[in-house]
mmCIF file of C-alpha atoms in Angstrom:
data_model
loop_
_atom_site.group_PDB
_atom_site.id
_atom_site.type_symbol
_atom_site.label_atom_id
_atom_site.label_comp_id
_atom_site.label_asym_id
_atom_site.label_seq_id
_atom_site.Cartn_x
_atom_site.Cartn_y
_atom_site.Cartn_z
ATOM 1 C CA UNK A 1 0.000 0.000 0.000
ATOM 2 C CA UNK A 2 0.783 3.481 -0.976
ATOM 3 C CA UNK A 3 -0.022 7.165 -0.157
ATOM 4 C CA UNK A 4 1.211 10.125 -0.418
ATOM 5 C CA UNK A 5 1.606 12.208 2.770
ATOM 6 C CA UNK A 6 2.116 15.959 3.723
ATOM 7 C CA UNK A 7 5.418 16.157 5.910
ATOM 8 C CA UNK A 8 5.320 19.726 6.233
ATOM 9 C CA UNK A 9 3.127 22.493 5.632
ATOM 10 C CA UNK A 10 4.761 24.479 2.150
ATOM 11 C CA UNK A 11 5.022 24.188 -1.364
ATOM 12 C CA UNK A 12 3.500 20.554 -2.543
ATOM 13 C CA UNK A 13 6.232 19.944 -4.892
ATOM 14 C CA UNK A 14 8.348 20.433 -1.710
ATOM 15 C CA UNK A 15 6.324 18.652 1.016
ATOM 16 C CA UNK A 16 4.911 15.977 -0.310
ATOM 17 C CA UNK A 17 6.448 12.120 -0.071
ATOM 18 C CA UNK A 18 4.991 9.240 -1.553
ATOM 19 C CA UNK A 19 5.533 5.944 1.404
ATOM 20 C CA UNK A 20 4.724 2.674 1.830
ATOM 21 C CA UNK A 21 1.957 1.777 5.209
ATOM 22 C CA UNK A 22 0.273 -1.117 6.587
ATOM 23 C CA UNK A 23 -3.515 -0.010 7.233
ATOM 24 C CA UNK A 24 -5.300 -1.120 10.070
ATOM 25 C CA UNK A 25 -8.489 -3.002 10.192
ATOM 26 C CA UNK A 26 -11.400 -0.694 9.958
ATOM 27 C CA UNK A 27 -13.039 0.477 13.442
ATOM 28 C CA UNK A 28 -16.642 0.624 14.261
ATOM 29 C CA UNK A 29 -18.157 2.941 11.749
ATOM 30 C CA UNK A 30 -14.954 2.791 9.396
ATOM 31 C CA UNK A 31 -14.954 0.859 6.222
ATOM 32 C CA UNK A 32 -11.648 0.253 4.154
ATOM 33 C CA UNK A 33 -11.354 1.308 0.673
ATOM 34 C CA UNK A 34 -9.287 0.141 -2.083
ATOM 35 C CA UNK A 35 -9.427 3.360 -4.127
ATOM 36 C CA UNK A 36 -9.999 2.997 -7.839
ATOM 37 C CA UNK A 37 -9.507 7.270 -8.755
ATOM 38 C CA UNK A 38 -8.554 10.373 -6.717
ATOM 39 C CA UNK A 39 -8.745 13.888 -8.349
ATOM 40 C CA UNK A 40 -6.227 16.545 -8.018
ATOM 41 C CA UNK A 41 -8.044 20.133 -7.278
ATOM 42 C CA UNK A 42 -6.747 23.578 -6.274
ATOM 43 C CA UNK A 43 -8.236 23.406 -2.936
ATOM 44 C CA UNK A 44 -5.699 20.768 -2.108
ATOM 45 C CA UNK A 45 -2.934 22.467 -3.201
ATOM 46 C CA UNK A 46 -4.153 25.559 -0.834
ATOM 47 C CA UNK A 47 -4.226 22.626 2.034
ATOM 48 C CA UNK A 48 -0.768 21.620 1.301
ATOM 49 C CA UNK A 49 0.424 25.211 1.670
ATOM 50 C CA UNK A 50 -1.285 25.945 4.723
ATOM 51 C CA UNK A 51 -3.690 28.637 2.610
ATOM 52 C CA UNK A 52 -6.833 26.860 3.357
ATOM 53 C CA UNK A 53 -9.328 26.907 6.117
ATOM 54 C CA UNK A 54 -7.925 24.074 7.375
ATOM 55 C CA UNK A 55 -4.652 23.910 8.402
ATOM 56 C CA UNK A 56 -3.017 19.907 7.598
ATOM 57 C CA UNK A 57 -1.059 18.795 10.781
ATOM 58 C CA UNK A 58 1.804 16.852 9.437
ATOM 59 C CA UNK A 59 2.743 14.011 8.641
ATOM 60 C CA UNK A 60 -1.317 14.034 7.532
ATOM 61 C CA UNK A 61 -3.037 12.606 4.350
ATOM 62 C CA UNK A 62 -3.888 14.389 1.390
ATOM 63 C CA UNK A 63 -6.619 14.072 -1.264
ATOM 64 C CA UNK A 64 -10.130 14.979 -0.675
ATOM 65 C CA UNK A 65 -12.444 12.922 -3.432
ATOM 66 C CA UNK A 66 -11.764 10.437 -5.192
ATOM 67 C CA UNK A 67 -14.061 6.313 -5.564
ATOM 68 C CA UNK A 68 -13.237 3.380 -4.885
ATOM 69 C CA UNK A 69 -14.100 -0.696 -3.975
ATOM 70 C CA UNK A 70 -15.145 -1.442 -0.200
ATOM 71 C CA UNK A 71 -12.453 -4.703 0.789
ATOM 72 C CA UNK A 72 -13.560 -4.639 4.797
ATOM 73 C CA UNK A 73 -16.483 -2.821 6.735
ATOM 74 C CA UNK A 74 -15.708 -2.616 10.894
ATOM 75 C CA UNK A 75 -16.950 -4.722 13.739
ATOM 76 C CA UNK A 76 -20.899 -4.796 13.467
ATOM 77 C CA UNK A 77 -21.369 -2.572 10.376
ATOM 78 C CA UNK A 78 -23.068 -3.748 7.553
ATOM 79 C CA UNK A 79 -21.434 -6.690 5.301
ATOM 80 C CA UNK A 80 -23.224 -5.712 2.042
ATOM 81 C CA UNK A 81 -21.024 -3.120 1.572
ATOM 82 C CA UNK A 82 -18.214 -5.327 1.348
ATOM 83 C CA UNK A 83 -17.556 -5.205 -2.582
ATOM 84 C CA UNK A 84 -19.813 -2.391 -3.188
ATOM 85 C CA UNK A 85 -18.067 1.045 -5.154
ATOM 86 C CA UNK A 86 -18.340 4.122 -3.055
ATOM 87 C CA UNK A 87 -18.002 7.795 -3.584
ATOM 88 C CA UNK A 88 -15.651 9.112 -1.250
ATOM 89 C CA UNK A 89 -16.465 12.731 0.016
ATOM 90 C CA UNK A 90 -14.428 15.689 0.473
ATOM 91 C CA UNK A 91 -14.671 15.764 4.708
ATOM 92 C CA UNK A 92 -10.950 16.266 4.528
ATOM 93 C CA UNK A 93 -11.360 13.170 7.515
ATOM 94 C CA UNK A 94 -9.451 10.546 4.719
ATOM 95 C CA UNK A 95 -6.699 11.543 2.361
ATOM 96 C CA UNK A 96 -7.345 10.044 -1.282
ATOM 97 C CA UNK A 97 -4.369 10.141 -2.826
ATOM 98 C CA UNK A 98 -3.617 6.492 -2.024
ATOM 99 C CA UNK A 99 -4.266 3.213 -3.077
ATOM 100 C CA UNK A 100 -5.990 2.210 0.265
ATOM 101 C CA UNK A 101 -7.665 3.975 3.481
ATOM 102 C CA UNK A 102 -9.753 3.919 6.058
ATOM 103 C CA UNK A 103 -12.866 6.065 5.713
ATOM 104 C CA UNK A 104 -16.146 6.618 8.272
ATOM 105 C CA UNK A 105 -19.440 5.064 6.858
ATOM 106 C CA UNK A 106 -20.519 8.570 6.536
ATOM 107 C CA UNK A 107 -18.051 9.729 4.287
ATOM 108 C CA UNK A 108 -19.044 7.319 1.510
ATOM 109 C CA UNK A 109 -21.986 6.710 -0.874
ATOM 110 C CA UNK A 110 -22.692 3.785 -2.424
ATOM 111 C CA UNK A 111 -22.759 4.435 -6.268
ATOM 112 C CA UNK A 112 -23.416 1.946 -9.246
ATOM 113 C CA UNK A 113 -20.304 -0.044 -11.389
ATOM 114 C CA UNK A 114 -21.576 0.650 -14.461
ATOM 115 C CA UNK A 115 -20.292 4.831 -14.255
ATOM 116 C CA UNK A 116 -17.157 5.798 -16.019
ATOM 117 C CA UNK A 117 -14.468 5.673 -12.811
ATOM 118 C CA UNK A 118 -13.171 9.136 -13.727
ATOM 119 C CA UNK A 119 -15.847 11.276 -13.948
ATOM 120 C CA UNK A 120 -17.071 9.645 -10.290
ATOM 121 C CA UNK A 121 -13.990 10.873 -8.773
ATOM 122 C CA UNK A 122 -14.467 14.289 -9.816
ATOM 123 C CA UNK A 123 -18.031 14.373 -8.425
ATOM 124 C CA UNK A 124 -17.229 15.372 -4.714
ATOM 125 C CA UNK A 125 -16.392 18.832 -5.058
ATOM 126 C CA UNK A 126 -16.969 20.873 -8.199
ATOM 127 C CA UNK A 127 -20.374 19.362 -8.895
ATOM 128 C CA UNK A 128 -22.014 19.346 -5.671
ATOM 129 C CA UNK A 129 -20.350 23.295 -5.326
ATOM 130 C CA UNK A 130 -22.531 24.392 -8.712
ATOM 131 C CA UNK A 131 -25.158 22.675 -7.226
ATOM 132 C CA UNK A 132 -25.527 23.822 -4.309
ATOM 133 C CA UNK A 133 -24.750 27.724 -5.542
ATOM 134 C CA UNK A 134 -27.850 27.171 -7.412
ATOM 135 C CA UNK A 135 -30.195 25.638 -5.142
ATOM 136 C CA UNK A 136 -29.322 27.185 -1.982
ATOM 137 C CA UNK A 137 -28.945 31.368 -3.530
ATOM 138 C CA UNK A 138 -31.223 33.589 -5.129
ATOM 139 C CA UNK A 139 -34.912 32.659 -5.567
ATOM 140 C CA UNK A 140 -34.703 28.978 -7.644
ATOM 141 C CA UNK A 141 -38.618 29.759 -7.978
ATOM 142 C CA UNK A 142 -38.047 33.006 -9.768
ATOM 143 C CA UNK A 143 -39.994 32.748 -13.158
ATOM 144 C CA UNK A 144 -37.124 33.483 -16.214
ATOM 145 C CA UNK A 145 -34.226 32.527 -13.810
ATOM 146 C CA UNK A 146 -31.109 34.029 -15.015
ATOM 147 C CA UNK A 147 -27.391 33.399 -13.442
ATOM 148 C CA UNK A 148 -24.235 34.935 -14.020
ATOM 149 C CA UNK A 149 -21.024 33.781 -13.204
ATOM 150 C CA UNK A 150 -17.017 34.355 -13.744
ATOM 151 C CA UNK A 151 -14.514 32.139 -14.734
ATOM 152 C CA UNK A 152 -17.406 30.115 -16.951
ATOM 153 C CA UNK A 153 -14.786 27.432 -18.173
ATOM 154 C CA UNK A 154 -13.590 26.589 -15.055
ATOM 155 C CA UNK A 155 -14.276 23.299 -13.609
ATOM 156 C CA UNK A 156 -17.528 24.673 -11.549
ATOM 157 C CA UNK A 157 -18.694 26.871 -14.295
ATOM 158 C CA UNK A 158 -18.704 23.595 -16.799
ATOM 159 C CA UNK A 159 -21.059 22.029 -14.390
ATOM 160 C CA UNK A 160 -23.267 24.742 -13.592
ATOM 161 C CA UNK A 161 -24.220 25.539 -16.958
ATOM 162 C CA UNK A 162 -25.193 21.885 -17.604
ATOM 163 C CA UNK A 163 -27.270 21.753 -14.310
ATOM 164 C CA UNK A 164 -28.831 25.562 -15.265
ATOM 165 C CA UNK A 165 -29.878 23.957 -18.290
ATOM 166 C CA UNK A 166 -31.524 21.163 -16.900
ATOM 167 C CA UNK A 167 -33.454 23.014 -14.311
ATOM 168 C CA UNK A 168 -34.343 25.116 -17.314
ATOM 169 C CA UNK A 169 -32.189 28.563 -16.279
ATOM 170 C CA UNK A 170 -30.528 30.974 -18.271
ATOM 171 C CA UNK A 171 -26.833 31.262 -17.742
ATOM 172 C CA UNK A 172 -24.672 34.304 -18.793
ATOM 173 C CA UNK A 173 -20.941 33.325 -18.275
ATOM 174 C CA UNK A 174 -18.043 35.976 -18.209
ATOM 175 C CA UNK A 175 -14.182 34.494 -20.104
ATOM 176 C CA UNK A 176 -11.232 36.123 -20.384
ATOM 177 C CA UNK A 177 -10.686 34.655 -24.357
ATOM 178 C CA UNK A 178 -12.625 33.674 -27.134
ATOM 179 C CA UNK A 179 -11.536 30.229 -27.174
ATOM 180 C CA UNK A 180 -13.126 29.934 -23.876
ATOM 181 C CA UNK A 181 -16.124 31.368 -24.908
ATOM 182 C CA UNK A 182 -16.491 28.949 -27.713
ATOM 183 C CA UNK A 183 -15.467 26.248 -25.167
ATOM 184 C CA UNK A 184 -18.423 27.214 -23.307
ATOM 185 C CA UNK A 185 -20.844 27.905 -26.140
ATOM 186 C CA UNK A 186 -20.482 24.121 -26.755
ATOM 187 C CA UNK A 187 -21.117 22.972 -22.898
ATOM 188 C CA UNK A 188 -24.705 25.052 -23.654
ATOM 189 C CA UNK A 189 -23.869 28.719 -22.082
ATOM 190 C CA UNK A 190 -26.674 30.656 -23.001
ATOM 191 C CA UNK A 191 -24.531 34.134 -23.488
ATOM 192 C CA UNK A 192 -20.802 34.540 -23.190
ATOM 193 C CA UNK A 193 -19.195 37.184 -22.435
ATOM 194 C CA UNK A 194 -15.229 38.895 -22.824
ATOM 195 C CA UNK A 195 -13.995 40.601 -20.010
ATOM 196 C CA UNK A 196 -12.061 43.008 -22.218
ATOM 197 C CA UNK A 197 -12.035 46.934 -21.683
ATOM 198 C CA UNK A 198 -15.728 46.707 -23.011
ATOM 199 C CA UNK A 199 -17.501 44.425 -20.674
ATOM 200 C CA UNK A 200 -19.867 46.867 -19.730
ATOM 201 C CA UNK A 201 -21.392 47.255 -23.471
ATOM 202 C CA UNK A 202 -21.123 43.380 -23.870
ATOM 203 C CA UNK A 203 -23.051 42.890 -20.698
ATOM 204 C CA UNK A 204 -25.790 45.120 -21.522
ATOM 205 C CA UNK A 205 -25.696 43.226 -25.009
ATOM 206 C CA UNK A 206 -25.993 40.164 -23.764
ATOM 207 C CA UNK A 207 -28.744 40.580 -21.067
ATOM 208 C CA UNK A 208 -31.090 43.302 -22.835
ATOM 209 C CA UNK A 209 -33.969 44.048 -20.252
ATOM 210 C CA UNK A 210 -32.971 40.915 -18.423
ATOM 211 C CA UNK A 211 -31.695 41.457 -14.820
ATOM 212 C CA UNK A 212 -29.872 38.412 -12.909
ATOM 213 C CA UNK A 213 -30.762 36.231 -9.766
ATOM 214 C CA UNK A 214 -27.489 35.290 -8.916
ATOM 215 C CA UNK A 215 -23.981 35.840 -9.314
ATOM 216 C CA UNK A 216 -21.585 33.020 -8.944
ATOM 217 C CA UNK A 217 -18.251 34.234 -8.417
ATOM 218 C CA UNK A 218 -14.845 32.761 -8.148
ATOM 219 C CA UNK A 219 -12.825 35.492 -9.275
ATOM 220 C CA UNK A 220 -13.284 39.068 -7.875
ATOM 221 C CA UNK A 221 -12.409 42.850 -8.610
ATOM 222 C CA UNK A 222 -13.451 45.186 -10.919
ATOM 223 C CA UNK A 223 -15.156 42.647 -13.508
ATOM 224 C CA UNK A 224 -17.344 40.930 -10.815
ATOM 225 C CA UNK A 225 -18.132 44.607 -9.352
ATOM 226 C CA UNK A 226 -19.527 45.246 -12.919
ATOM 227 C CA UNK A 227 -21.251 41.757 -13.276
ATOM 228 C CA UNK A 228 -23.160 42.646 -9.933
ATOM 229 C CA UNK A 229 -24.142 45.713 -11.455
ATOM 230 C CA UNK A 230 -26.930 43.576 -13.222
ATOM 231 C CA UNK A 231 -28.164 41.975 -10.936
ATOM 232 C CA UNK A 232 -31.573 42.095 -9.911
ATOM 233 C CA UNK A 233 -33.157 44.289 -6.954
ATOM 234 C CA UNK A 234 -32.231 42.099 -4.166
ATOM 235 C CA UNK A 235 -29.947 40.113 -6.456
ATOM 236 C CA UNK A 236 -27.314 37.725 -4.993
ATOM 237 C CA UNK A 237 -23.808 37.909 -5.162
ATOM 238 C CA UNK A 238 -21.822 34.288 -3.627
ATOM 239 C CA UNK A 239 -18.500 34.355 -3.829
ATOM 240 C CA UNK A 240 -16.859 30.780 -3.330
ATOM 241 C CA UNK A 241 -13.329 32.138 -4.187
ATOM 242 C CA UNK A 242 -11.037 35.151 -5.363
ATOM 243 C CA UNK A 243 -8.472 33.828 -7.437
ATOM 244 C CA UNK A 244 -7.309 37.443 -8.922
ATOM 245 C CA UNK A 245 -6.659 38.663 -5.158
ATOM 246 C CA UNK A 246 -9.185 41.009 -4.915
ATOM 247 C CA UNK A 247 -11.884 40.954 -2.166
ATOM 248 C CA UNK A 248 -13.772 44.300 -3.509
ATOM 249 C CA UNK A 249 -16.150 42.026 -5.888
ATOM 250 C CA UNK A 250 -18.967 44.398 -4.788
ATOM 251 C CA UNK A 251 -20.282 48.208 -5.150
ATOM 252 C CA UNK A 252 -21.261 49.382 -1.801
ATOM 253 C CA UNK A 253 -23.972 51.698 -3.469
ATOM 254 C CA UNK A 254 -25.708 48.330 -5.135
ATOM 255 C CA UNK A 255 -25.757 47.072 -1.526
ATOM 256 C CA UNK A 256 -27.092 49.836 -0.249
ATOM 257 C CA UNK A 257 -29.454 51.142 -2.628
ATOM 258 C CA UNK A 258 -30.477 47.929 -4.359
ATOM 259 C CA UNK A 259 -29.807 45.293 -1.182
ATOM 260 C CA UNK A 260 -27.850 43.285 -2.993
ATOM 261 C CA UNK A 261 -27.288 40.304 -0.744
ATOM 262 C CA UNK A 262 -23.561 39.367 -0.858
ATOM 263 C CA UNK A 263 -22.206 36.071 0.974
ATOM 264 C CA UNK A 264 -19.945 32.872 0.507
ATOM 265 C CA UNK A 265 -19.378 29.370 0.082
ATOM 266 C CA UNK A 266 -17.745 26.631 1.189
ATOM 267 C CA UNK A 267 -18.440 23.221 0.498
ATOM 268 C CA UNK A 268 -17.260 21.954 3.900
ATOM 269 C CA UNK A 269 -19.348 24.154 6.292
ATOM 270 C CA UNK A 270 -22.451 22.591 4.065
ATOM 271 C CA UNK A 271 -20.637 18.634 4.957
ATOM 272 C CA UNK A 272 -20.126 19.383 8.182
ATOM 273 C CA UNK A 273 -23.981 21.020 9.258
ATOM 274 C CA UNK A 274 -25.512 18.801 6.946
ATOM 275 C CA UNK A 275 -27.756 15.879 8.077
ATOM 276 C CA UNK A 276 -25.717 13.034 6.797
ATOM 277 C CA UNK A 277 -28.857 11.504 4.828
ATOM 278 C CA UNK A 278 -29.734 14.804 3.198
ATOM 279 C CA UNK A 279 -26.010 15.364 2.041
ATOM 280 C CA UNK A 280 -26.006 11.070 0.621
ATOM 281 C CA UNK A 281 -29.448 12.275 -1.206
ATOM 282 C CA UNK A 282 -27.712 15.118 -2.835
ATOM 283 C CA UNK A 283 -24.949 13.047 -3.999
ATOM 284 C CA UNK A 284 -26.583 10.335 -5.092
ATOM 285 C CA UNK A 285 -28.546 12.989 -7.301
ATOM 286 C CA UNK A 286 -25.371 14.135 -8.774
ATOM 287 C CA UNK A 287 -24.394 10.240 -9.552
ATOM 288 C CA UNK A 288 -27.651 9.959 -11.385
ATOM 289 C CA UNK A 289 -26.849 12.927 -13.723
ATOM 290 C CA UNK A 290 -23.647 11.660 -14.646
ATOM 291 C CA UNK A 291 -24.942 8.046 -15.460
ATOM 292 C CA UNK A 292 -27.117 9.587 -17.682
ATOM 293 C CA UNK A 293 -24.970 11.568 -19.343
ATOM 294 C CA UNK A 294 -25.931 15.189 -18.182
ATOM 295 C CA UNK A 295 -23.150 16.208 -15.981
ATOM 296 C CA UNK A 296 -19.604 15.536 -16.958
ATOM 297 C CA UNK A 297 -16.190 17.316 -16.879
ATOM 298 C CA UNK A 298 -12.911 17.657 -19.001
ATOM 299 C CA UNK A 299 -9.958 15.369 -17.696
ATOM 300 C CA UNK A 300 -6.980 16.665 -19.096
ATOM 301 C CA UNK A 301 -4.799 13.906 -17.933
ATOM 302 C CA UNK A 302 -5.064 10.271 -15.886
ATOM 303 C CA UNK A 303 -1.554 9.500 -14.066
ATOM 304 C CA UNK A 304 0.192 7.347 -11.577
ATOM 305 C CA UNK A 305 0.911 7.710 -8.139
ATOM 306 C CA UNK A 306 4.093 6.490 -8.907
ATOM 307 C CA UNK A 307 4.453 10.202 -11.121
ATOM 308 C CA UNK A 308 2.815 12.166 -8.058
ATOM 309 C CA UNK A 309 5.593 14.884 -9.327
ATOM 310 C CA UNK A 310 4.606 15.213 -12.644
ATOM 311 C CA UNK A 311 0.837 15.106 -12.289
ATOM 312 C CA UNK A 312 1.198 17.820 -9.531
ATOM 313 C CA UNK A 313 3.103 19.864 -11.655
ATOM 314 C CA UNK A 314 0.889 19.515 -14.833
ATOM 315 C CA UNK A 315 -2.003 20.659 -13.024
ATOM 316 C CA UNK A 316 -0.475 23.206 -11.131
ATOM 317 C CA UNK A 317 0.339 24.962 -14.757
ATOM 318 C CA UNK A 318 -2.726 25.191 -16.699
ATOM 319 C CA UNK A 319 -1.169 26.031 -19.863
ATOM 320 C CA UNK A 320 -2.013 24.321 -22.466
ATOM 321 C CA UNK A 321 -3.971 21.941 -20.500
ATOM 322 C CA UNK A 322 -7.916 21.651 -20.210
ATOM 323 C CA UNK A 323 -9.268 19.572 -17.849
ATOM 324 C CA UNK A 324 -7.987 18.089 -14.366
ATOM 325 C CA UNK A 325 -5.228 15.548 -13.864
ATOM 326 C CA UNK A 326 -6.696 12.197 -11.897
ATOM 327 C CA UNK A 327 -4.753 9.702 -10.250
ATOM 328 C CA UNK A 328 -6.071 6.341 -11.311
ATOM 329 C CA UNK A 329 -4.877 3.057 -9.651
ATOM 330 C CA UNK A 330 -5.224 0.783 -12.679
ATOM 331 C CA UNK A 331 -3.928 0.492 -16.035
ATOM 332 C CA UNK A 332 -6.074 3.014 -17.443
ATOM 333 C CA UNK A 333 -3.750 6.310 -17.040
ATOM 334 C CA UNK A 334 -3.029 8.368 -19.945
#
């Protein structure tokens, strides 16, 4: 058995070391999982570094989702699950970048053998993030929904625009190129625009006497401040990161004189004060769209453990890639 494991909080590239462990026999409540595929994200790289809201205490695991087989359930749990394929969430209570670990019973979800292995280990975070922006913000019941949102070819904005569609919402996404906009044109984005030195015109373009919900934003600074602009009289801004830096995403006269209702997201505070059954339910929902075909995501490579090095240093340099780099503990890496 192999993992890798944090030795000290810093640079991954740095930190990281990929050893050889014995695990021990699940507990009560504890299952052990042979994992199958384990996604690389950004969030884990903020972990690593000690940028995140939580703070790794070394030597700790690392990975947060990822699927795999059940080999051994604890004393008095429930044999069935022996054999069965699980999701395993993002708790941050397991690391997944391994080929085997011990994981509660509430921190998997049973999920059916017949789903492409990749695309299930990309379903704990991004997914169930656009999800929940768009159930949980705005009013879902609003008649002629609209939602914007920046970075709309990132990972999230790929899946939110396929689950918009589906609940039969308008999306207006904001790029930085015209290759991404095309990109996103093709996932379904109902208007794309360029943040160039003429967003303003393009967004009034775009929109025309429409006004948005919700604005999902990742980004921050001057382009979300104008984004927010069009939002609706008590509109909603969420911001679930701010990966330009800037924390002014906001005008304080469309908070004041339109209430504008600003706030955030993170996926953890909704796993943690979750009922456990309500947050299965809403995975298992997410499981069902991608065995049927709606919800999938670019994977821009499949790698090794064994090339830990490589694979984080492809996906910590986006260029020229599209798509995340997966760990995959079978012969299927490419």
């Amino acid at each position: 058995m192999r993992k890798l494991q944090i030795t000290a909080v810093g640079e991954p590239a740095d930190v990281l070391e990929l050893v050889e462990f014995q695990a021990p026999a699940p507990g009560p409540g504890q299952v052990f999982v042979e994992v199958e595929a384990a996604t690389i994200n950004a969030s884990d790289f903020l972990y690593i570094s000690g940028q995140y809201f939580i703070t790794p205490q070394p030597p700790s695991d690392v990975g947060a989702e990822g699927v795999g087989r059940v080999l051994a359930v604890g004393p008095g749990e429930d044999q069935s699950l022996v054999g069965a394929r699980v999701l395993l969430l993002p708790t941050y209570r397991h690391g997944s970048w391994a080929t085997h670990l011990i994981a509660a019973n509430s921190d998997i979800v049973v999920v059916p053998d017949d789903i492409d292995t990749v695309q299930l280990a990309m379903v704990g975070i991004n997914p169930m993030t656009a999800l929940l922006l768009l159930r949980n913000f705005g009013d879902p019941a609003r008649p002629g929904r609209w939602i914007g949102q920046t970075a709309g070819n990132s990972a999230v904005g790929q899946y939110l625009i396929k689950l918009a569609r589906r609940f039969g919402w308008k999306t207006l996404s904001m790029v930085r190129r015209e290759a991404a906009a095309e990109l996103v044109r093709s996932w379904g984005g109902d208007r794309v625009v360029i943040a160039d030195d003429n967003l303003e015109a393009h967004l009034a373009q775009a929109l025309g006497d429409a006004e948005l919900d919700l604005v999902v934003d990742s980004i921050g600074g001057p382009a979300t401040r104008q984004l927010v602009h069009h939002l609706r009289f008590g509109g909603t801004l969420v911001t679930y990161a701010y990966l330009s830096g800037q924390t002014d995403s906001a005008d304080i006269l469309d908070l004041i004189g339109r209430q504008v209702n600003w706030t955030g997201f993170w996926e953890i505070n909704w796993l943690n004060r979750t009922e456990t059954s309500l947050v299965h339910a809403a995975y298992r929902d997410l499981v069902e769209l991608v065995a049927d075909g709606t919800l999938s995501a670019r994977v821009g490579r499949t790698m090794r453990l064994a090339d830990w090095k490589d694979a984080i240093n492809l996906s910590q340099d986006s260029t020229g890639r599209e798509g995340k780099v997966v760990f995959v503990f079978d012969d299927q890496s490419t």
